[in-house]
Short mmCIF file of N, CA, C and O in Angstrom, two decimals:
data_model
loop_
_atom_site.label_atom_id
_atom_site.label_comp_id
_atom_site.label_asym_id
_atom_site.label_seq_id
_atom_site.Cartn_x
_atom_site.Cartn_y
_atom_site.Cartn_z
N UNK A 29 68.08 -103.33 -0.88
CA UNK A 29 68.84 -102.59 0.10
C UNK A 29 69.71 -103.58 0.88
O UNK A 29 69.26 -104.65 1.29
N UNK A 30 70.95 -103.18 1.07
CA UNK A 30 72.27 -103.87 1.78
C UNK A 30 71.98 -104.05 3.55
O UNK A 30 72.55 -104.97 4.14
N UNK A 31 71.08 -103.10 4.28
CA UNK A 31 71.34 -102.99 5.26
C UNK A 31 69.55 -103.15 5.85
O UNK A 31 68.61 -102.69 5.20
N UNK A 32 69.44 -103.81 7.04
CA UNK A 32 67.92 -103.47 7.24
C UNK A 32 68.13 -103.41 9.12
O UNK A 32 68.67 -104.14 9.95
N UNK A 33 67.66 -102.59 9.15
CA UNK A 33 67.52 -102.14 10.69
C UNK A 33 66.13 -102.64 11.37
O UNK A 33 64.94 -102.46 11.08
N UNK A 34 66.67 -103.23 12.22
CA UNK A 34 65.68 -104.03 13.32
C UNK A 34 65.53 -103.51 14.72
O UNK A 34 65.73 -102.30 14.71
N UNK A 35 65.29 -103.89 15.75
CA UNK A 35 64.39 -103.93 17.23
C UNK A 35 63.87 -104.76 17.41
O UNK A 35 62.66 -104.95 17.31
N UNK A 36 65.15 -105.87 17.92
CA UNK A 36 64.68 -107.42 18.33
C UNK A 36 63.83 -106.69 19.20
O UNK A 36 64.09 -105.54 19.57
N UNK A 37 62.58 -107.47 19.61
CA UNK A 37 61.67 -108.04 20.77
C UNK A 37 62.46 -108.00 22.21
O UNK A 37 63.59 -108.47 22.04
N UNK A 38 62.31 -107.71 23.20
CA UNK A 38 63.21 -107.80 24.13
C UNK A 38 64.22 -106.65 24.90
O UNK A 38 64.72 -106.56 26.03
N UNK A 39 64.23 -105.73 23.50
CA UNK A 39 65.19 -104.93 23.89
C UNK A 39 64.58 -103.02 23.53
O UNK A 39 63.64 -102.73 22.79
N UNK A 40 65.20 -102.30 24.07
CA UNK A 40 63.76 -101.44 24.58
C UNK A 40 64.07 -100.59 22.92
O UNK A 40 65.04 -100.90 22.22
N UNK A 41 63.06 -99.53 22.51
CA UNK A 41 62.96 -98.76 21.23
C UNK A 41 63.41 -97.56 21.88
O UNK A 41 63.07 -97.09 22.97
N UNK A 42 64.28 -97.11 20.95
CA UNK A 42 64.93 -95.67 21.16
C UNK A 42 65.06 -94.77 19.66
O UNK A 42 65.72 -95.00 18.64
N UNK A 43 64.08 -93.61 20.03
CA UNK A 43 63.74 -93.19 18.78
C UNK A 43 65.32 -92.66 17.78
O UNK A 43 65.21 -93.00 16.60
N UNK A 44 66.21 -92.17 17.99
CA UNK A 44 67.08 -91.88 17.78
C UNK A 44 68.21 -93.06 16.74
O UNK A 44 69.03 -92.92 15.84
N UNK A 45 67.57 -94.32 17.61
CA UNK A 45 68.57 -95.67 16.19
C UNK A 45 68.21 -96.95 16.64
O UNK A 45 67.69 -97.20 17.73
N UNK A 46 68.47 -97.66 15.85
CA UNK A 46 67.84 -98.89 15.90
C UNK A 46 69.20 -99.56 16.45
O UNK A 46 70.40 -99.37 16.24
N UNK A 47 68.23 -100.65 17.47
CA UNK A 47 69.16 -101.79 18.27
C UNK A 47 70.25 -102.66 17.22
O UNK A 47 71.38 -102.89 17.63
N UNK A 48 69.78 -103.15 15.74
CA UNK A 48 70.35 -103.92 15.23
C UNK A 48 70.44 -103.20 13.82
O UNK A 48 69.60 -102.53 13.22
N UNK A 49 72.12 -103.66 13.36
CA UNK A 49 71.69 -103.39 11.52
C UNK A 49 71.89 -105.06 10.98
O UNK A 49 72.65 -105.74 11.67
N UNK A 50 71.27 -105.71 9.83
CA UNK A 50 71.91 -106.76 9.21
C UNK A 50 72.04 -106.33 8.26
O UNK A 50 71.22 -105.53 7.82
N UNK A 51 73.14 -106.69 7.59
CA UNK A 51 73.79 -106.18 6.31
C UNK A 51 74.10 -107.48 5.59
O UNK A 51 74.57 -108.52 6.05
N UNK A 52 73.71 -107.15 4.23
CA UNK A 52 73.80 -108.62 3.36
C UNK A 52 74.64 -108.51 1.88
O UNK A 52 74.79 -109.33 0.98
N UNK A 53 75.20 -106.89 2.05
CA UNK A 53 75.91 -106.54 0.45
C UNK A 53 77.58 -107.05 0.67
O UNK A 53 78.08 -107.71 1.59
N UNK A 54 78.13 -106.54 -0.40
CA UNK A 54 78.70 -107.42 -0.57
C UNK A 54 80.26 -106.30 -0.39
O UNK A 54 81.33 -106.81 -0.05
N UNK A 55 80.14 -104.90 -0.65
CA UNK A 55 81.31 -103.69 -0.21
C UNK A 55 81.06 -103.26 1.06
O UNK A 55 79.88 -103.20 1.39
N UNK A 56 81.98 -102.93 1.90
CA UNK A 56 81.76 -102.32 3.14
C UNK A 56 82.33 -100.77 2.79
O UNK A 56 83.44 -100.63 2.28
N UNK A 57 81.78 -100.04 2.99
CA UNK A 57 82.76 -98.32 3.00
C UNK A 57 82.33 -97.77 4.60
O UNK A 57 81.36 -97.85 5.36
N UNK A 58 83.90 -97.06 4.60
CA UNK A 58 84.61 -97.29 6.07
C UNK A 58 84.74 -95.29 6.08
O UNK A 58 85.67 -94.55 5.79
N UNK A 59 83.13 -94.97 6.63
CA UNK A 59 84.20 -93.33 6.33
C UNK A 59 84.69 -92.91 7.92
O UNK A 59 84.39 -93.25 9.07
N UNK A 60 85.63 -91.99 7.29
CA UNK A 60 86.37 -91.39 8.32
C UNK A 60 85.72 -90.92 9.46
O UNK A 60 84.51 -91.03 9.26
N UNK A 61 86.00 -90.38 10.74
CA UNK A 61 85.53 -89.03 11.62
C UNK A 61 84.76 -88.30 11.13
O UNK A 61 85.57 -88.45 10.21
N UNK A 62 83.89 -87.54 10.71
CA UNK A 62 83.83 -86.35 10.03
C UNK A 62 83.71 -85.43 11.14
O UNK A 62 82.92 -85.84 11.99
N UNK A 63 84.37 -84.06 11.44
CA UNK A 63 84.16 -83.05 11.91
C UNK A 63 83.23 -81.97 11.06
O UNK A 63 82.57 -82.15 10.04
N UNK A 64 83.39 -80.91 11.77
CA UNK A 64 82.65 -79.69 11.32
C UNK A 64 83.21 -78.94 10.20
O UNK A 64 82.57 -77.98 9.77
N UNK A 65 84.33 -79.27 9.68
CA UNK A 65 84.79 -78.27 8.66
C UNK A 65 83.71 -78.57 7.10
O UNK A 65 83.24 -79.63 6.68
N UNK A 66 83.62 -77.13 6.53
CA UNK A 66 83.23 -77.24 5.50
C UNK A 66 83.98 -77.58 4.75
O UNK A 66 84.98 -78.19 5.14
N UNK A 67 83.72 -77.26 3.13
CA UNK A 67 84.42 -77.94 2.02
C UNK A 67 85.97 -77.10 2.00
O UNK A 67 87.04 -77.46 1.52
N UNK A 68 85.75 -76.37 2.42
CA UNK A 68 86.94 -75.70 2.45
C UNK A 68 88.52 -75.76 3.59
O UNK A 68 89.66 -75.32 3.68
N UNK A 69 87.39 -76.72 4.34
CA UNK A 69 88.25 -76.75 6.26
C UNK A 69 88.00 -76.19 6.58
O UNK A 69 89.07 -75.74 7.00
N UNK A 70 86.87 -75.15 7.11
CA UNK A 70 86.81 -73.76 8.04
C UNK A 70 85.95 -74.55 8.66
O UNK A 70 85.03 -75.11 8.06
N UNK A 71 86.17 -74.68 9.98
CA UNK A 71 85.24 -74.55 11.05
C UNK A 71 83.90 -74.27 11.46
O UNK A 71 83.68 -73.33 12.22
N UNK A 72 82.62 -75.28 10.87
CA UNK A 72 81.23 -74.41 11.01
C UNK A 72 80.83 -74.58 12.84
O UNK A 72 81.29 -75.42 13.62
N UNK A 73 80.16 -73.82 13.03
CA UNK A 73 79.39 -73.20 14.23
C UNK A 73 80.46 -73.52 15.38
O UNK A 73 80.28 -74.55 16.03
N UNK A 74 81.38 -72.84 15.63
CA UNK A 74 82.09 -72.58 16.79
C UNK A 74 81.62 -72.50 18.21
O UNK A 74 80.89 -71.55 18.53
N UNK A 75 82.00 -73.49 19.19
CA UNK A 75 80.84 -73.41 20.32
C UNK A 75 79.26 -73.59 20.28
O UNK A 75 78.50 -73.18 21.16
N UNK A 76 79.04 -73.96 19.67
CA UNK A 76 78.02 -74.74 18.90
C UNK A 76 77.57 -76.43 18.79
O UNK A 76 77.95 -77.07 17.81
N UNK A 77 76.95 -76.92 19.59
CA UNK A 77 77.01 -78.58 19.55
C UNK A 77 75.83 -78.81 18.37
O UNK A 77 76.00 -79.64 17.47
N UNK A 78 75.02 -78.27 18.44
CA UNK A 78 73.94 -78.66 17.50
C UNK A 78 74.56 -78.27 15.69
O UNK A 78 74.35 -79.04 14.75
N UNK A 79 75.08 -77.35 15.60
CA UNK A 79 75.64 -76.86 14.38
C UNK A 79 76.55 -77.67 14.08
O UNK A 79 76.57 -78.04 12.90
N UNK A 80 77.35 -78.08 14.80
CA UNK A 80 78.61 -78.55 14.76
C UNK A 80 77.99 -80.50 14.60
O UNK A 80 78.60 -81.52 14.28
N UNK A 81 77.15 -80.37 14.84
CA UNK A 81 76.56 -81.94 14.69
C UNK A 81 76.03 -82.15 13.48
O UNK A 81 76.33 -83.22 12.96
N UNK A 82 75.19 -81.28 12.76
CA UNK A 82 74.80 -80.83 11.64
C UNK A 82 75.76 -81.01 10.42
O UNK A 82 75.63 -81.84 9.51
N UNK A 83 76.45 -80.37 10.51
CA UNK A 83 78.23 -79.95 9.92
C UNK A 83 78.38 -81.83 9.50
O UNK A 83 78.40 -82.38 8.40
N UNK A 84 78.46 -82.29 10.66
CA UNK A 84 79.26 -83.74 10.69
C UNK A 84 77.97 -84.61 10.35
O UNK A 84 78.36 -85.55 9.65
N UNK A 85 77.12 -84.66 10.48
CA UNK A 85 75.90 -85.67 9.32
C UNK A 85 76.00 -85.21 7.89
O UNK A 85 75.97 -85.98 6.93
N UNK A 86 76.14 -83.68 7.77
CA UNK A 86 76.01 -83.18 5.91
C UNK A 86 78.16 -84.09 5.26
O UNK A 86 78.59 -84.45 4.16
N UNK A 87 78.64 -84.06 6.32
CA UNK A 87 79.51 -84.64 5.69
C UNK A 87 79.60 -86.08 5.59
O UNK A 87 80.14 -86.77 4.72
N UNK A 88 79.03 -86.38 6.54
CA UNK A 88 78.96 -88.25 6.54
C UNK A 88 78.02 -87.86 4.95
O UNK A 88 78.85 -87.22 4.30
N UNK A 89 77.64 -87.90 4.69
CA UNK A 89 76.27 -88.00 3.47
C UNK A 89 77.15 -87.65 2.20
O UNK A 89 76.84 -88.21 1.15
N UNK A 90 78.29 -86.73 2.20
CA UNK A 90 79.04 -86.28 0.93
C UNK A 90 79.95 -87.58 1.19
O UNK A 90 79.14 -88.38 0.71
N UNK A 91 80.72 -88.17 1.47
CA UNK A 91 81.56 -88.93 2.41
C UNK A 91 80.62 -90.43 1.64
O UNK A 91 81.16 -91.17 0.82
N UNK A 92 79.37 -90.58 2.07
CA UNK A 92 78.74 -91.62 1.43
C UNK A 92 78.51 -91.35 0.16
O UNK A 92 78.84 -92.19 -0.68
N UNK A 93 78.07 -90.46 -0.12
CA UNK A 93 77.35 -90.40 -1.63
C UNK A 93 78.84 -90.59 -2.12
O UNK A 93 78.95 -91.70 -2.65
N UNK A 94 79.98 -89.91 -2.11
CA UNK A 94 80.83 -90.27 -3.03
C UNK A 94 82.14 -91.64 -2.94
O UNK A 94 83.35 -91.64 -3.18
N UNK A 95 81.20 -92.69 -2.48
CA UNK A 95 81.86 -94.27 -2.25
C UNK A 95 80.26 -95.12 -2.72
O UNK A 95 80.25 -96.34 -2.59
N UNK A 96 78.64 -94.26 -3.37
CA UNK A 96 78.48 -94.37 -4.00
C UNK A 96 76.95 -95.08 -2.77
O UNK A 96 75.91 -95.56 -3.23
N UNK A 97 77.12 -95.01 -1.93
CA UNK A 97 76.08 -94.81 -0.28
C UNK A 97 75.55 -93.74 -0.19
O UNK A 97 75.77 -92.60 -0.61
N UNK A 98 74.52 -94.43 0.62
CA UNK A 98 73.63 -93.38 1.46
C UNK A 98 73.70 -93.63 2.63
O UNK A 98 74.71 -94.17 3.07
N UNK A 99 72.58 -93.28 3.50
CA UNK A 99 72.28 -93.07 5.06
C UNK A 99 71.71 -94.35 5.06
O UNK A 99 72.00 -95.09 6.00
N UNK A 100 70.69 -94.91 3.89
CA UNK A 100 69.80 -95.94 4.19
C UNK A 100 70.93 -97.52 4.44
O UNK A 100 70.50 -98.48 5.06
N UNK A 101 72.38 -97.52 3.82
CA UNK A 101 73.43 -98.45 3.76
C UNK A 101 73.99 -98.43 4.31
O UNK A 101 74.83 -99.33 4.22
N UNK A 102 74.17 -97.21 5.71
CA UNK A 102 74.66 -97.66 6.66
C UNK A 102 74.59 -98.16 8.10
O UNK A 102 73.89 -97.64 8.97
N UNK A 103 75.40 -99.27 8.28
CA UNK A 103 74.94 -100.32 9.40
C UNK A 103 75.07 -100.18 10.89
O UNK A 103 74.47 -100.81 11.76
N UNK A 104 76.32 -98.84 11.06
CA UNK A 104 77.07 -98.41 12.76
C UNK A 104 77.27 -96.76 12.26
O UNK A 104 77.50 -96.63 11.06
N UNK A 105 77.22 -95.74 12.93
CA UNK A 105 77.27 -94.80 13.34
C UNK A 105 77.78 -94.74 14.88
O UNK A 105 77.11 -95.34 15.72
N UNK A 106 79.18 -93.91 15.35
CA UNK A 106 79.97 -93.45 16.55
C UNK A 106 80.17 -92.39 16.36
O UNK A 106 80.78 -91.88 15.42
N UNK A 107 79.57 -91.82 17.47
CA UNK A 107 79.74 -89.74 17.71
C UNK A 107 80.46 -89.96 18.61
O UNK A 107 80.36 -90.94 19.34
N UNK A 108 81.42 -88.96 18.71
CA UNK A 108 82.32 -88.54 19.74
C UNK A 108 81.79 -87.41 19.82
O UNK A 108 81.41 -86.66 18.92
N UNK A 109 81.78 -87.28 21.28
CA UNK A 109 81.95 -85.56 21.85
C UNK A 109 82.44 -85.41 23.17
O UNK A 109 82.44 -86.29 24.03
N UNK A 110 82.84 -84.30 23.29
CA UNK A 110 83.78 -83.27 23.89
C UNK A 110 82.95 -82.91 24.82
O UNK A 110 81.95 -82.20 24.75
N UNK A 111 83.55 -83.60 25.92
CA UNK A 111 83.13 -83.33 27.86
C UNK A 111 81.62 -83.76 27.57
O UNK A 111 80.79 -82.92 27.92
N UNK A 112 81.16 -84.83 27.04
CA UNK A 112 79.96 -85.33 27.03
C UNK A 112 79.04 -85.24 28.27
O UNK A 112 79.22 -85.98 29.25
N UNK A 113 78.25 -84.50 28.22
CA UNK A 113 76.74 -85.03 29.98
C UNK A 113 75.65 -85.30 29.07
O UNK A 113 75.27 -85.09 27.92
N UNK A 114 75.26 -85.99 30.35
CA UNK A 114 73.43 -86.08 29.03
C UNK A 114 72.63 -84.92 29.39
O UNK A 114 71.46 -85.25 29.56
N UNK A 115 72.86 -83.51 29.59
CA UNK A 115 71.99 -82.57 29.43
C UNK A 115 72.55 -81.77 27.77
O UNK A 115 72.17 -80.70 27.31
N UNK A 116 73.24 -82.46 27.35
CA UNK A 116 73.90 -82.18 25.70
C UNK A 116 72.66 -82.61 24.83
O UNK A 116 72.08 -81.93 23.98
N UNK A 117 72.40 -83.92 25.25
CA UNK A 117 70.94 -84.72 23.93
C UNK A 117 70.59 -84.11 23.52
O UNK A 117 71.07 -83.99 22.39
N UNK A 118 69.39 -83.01 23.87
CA UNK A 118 68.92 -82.21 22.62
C UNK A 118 69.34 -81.75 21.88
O UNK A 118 68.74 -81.49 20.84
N UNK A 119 71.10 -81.31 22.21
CA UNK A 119 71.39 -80.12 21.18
C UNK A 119 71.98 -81.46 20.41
O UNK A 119 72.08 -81.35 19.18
N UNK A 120 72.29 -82.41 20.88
CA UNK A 120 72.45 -83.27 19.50
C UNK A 120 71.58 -84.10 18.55
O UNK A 120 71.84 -84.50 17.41
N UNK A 121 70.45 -84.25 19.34
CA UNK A 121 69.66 -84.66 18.55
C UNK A 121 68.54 -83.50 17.37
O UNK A 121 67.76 -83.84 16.49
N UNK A 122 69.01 -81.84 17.97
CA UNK A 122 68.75 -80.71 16.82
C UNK A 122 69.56 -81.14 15.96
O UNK A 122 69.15 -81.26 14.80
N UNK A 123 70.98 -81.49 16.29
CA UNK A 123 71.84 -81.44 15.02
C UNK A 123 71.31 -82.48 14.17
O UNK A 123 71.04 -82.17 13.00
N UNK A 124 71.16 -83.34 14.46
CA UNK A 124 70.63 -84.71 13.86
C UNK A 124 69.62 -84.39 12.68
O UNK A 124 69.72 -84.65 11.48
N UNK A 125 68.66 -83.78 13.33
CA UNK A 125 67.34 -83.39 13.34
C UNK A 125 67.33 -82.63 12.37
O UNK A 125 66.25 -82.83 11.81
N UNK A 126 68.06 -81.63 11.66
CA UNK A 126 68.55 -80.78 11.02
C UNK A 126 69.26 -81.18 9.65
O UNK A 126 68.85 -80.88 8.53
N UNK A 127 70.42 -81.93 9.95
CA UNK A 127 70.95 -82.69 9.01
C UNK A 127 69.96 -83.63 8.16
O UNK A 127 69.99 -83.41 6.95
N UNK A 128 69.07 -84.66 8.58
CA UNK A 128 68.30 -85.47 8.31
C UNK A 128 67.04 -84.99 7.75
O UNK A 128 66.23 -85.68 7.14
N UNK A 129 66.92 -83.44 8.08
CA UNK A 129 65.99 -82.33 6.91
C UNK A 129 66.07 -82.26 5.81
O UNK A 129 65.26 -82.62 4.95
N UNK A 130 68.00 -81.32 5.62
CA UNK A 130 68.80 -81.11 4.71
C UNK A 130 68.75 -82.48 3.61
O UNK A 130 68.06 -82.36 2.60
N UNK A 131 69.48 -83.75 3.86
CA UNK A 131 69.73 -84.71 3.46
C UNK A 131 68.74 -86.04 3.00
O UNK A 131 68.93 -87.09 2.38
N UNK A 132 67.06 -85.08 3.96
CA UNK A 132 66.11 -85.93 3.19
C UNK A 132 66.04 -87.39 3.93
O UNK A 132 65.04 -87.99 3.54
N UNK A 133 66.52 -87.87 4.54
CA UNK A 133 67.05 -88.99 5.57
C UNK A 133 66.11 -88.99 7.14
O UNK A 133 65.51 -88.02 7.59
N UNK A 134 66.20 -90.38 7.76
CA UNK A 134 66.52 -90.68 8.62
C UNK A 134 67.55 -91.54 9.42
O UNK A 134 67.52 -92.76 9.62
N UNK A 135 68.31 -90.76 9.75
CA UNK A 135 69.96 -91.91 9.90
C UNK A 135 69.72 -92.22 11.67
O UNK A 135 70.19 -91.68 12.67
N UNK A 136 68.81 -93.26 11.48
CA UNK A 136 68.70 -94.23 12.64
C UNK A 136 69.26 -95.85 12.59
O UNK A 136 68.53 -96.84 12.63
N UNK A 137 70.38 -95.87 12.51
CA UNK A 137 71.40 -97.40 12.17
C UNK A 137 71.80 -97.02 13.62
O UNK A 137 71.92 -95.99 14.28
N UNK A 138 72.00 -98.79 13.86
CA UNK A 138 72.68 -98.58 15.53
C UNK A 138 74.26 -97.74 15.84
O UNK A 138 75.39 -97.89 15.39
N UNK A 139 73.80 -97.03 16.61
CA UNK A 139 74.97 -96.12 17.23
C UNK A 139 75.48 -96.14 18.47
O UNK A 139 74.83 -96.32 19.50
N UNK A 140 76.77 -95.92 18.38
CA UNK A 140 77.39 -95.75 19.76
C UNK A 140 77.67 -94.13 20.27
O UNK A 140 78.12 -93.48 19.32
N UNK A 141 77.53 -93.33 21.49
CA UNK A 141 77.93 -92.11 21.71
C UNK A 141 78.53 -92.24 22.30
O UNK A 141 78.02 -92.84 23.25
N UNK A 142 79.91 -91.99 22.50
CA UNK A 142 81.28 -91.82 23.52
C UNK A 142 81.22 -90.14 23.65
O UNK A 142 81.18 -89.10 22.99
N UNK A 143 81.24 -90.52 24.62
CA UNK A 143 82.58 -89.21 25.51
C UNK A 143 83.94 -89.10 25.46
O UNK A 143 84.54 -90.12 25.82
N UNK A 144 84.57 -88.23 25.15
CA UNK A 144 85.91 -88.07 24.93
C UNK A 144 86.69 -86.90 25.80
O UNK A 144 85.98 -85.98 26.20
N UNK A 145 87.55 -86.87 25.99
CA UNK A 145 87.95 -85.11 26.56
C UNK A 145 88.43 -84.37 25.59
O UNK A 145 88.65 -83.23 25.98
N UNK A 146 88.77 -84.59 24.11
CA UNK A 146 89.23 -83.78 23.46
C UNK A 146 89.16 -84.10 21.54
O UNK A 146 89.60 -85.23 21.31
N UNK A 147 88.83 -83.53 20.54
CA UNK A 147 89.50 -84.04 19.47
C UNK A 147 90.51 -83.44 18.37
O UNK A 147 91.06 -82.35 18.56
N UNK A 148 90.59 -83.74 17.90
CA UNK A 148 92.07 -83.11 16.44
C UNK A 148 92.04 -81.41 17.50
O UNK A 148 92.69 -81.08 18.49
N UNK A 149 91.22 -80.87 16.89
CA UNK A 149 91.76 -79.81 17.64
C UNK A 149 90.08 -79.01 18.17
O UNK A 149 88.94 -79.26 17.80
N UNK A 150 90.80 -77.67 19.47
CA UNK A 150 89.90 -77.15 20.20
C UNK A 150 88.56 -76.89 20.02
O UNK A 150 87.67 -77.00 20.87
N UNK A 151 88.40 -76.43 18.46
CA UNK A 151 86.87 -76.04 17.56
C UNK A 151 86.41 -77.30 17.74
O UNK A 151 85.48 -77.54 18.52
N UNK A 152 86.78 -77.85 17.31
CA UNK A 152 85.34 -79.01 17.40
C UNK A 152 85.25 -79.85 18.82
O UNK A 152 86.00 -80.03 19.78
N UNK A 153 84.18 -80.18 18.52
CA UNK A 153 82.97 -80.46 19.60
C UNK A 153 82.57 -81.98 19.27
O UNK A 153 82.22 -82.62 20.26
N UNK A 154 82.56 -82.63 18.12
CA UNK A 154 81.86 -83.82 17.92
C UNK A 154 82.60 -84.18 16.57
O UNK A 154 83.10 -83.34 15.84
N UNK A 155 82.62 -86.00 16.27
CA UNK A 155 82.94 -86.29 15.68
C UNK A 155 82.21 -87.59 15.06
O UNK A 155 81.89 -88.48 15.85
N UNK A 156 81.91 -87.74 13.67
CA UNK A 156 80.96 -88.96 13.69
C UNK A 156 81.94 -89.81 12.32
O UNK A 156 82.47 -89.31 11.32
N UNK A 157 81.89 -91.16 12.75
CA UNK A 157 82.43 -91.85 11.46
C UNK A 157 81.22 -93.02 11.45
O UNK A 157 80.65 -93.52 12.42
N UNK A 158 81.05 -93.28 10.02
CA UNK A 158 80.42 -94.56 9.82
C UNK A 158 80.74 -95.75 9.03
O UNK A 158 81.60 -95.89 8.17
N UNK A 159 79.91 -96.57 9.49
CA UNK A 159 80.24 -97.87 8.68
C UNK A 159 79.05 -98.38 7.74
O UNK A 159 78.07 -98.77 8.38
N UNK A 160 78.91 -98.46 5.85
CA UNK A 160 78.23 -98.88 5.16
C UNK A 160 78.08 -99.99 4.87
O UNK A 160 79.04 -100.66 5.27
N UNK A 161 76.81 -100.95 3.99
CA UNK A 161 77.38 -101.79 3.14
C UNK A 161 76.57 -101.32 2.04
O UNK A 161 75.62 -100.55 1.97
N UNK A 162 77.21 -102.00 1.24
CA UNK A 162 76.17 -101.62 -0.08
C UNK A 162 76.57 -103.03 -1.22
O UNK A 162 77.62 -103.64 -1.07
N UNK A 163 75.91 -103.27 -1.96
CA UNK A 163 75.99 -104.26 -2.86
C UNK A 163 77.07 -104.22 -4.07
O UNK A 163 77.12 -105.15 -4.88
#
């Protein structure tokens, strides 16, 4: 495996992702944003943060599988969302929670969550892009 996720000593455990990735392969794959649209572009769960989070892990995973990745190869994960508070967490960590059912996974690689005021357009709610390596 390209990527191994750590929790230096020192720095506190957060069940949700690990403090460190080291990556030792030798391709990086760079995926996009993914929003909520299905395969088609339609918009899943409208007003919806947990659905709409869901939506955007099942596509990070199509997004990896076809550059030939998984969840376990990648090293950074960044969610964006729309008018971010932290009384949101749960419904994003359902989405998470959900996706990582579906997909058989636990996608705990270190992550960043930003707040944003807005993205591409009004429907969506969250946006996640990641960074792989793989050999």
């Amino acid at each position: 495996m390209a990527v191994t996720l750590i929790n230096p000593t020192g720095l506190p455990e957060i069940d949700a992702y690990r403090q460190v990735a080291v990556a030792s392969g030798s391709k990086l794959v760079f995926v996009a944003g993914q929003v909520s649209w299905d395969a088609e572009g339609v918009a899943v769960g409208e007003d919806d943060l947990a659905a709409q989070v869901e939506q955007c892990y099942l596509n990070v995973g199509i997004a990896l599988a076809g550059a030939g990745a998984t969840f376990d190869d990648v090293a950074k994960l960044t969610v964006h969302v729309v008018d971010w508070t932290p009384d949101k967490m749960p419904r994003l960590l359902e989405g998470i929670s959900r996706a990582a059912a579906k997909l058989g996974v636990t996608p705990v690689p270190p992550a960043t969550l930003l707040g944003v005021a807005a993205l591409d357009v009004p429907e969506h709610l969250v946006e996640v892009e990641a960074t792989a390596v793989i050999d």
